[in-house]
XYZ file of C-alpha atoms in Angstrom:
173
model
C -79.504 72.504 -45.868
C -77.179 70.641 -48.185
C -73.605 69.788 -47.209
C -71.985 72.485 -49.377
C -74.141 75.266 -47.929
C -73.464 74.022 -44.398
C -69.708 73.985 -45.064
C -69.919 77.523 -46.467
C -71.905 78.780 -43.454
C -69.512 77.169 -40.972
C -66.396 78.361 -42.822
C -67.693 81.943 -42.930
C -68.313 81.801 -39.175
C -64.804 80.486 -38.447
C -63.123 82.961 -40.832
C -64.991 85.840 -39.179
C -64.018 84.539 -35.730
C -60.339 84.428 -36.773
C -60.618 87.943 -38.197
C -62.062 89.295 -34.931
C -59.053 87.956 -33.030
C -56.533 89.241 -35.572
C -58.206 92.671 -35.487
C -58.157 92.680 -31.641
C -61.958 92.894 -31.473
C -61.906 90.732 -28.384
C -65.282 91.740 -26.955
C -67.001 90.820 -30.240
C -64.955 87.618 -30.323
C -66.181 86.679 -26.830
C -69.717 86.680 -28.285
C -68.704 83.766 -30.563
C -68.046 81.572 -27.509
C -70.665 79.437 -25.773
C -71.088 80.141 -22.068
C -69.855 76.622 -21.229
C -66.941 76.546 -23.686
C -63.953 74.276 -23.187
C -60.872 75.885 -24.811
C -57.725 73.768 -24.594
C -54.311 73.556 -26.250
C -52.542 70.268 -25.703
C -48.846 69.711 -24.998
C -46.993 67.704 -27.663
C -44.178 65.302 -26.797
C -41.441 64.044 -29.117
C -41.885 60.282 -29.105
C -40.570 57.404 -31.178
C -42.619 56.136 -34.111
C -44.193 53.329 -32.096
C -45.526 55.746 -29.468
C -46.787 58.526 -31.769
C -50.417 57.702 -31.039
C -49.886 59.183 -27.561
C -47.725 62.178 -28.483
C -50.392 64.695 -27.406
C -51.226 64.921 -23.721
C -54.971 65.148 -24.258
C -56.421 63.109 -21.416
C -58.655 64.701 -18.787
C -55.852 64.834 -16.201
C -52.992 65.680 -18.588
C -51.304 69.068 -18.594
C -52.071 71.604 -21.318
C -50.608 74.887 -22.448
C -53.999 76.203 -21.406
C -57.379 74.763 -20.454
C -59.910 77.558 -20.078
C -63.583 78.348 -19.858
C -65.372 81.542 -20.825
C -64.864 83.184 -17.430
C -61.073 82.771 -17.608
C -60.913 83.892 -21.243
C -63.034 86.955 -20.433
C -60.704 87.867 -17.559
C -57.735 87.536 -19.904
C -59.369 89.934 -22.379
C -60.114 92.387 -19.561
C -56.493 92.182 -18.428
C -55.182 92.851 -21.946
C -57.517 95.871 -22.227
C -55.970 97.513 -19.129
C -52.742 98.132 -21.120
C -50.897 97.171 -17.952
C -50.523 93.490 -18.854
C -46.726 93.404 -19.232
C -46.722 90.361 -21.530
C -49.030 92.159 -23.982
C -47.709 95.708 -23.799
C -47.179 96.623 -26.543
C -49.944 94.370 -27.828
C -49.133 91.473 -30.126
C -50.014 91.774 -33.784
C -51.487 88.506 -34.990
C -52.763 87.048 -38.228
C -54.636 83.773 -38.407
C -54.844 81.435 -41.359
C -57.305 78.541 -41.606
C -57.206 75.862 -44.265
C -58.436 72.343 -45.054
C -61.676 72.954 -43.180
C -63.905 69.884 -43.027
C -67.108 69.048 -41.222
C -66.418 65.794 -39.408
C -69.943 65.241 -38.139
C -73.234 67.063 -37.857
C -76.524 66.387 -36.128
C -79.073 64.894 -38.445
C -81.696 67.089 -39.995
C -81.661 70.029 -42.343
C -80.618 72.486 -39.617
C -78.140 70.684 -37.322
C -77.826 71.988 -33.766
C -74.161 70.953 -33.596
C -71.302 70.356 -35.982
C -67.774 69.134 -35.322
C -65.083 70.562 -37.602
C -61.399 70.055 -38.219
C -59.051 72.550 -39.831
C -55.371 73.318 -40.088
C -54.262 76.685 -38.760
C -51.326 79.021 -38.482
C -51.119 82.004 -36.142
C -48.368 84.498 -36.872
C -47.501 86.723 -33.918
C -45.276 89.776 -34.052
C -44.405 91.959 -31.095
C -41.685 94.561 -30.644
C -38.922 94.732 -33.244
C -37.645 91.159 -33.362
C -40.288 89.037 -31.676
C -41.862 87.117 -34.567
C -43.248 83.595 -34.078
C -45.739 81.170 -35.591
C -47.918 78.494 -34.085
C -49.320 75.921 -36.463
C -51.150 72.653 -36.290
C -54.763 71.552 -36.423
C -57.791 71.998 -34.256
C -61.119 70.319 -33.668
C -64.067 72.615 -32.951
C -67.526 71.739 -31.729
C -69.966 74.416 -32.824
C -73.477 74.750 -31.411
C -76.256 76.619 -33.178
C -77.240 79.832 -31.412
C -80.197 81.667 -32.947
C -79.159 82.237 -36.586
C -75.422 81.651 -36.148
C -72.971 79.424 -34.302
C -71.113 79.495 -31.009
C -67.893 77.670 -30.201
C -68.693 75.094 -27.541
C -65.369 73.275 -27.588
C -61.977 73.958 -29.160
C -59.154 71.428 -29.039
C -55.877 72.830 -30.365
C -53.084 70.489 -31.422
C -49.910 72.428 -32.215
C -46.959 70.957 -34.094
C -44.358 72.501 -31.778
C -43.169 70.531 -28.788
C -41.112 73.496 -27.532
C -42.339 77.073 -27.320
C -39.627 79.417 -28.508
C -41.604 82.594 -27.802
C -41.175 84.432 -24.535
C -44.809 83.999 -23.532
C -48.130 82.614 -24.646
C -50.224 85.579 -23.604
C -52.109 86.189 -26.859
C -55.276 84.280 -27.691
C -54.552 81.371 -30.023
């Protein structure tokens, strides 16, 4: 498969995945995740120019806004579906935007088993009358081939905000 076709296939997968989340099709979205997924959003610190290389707390023992596997994410979806999850009742309305998608690396061969991507994103979240917030930044995804599609094996989310101004982070980023 040539590089342009691979980029198209991967971008269509990621756009569909974003659409499933925005449309609250969480059970279908769970099917896009590998069983051993690592799903993490790193904390950003405001540091001087000389220290910017370490502004994200992304080490194995560093704190994160969340660091989840499929079991935890599945439980979160189940909790949201009860309609008794106070932080998501009424449910958030979200829209996701992806841009500047690039394939950073791919296994060799015409049909790679894994690809690593980078893209910029924005998630707009609206809830109640005046609760309107955006998260934006970039993310690195590791996708693994599963039958004739892809599964997300690893997602590293790097947001541009060092302070969360929203009341909670209960929606799926």
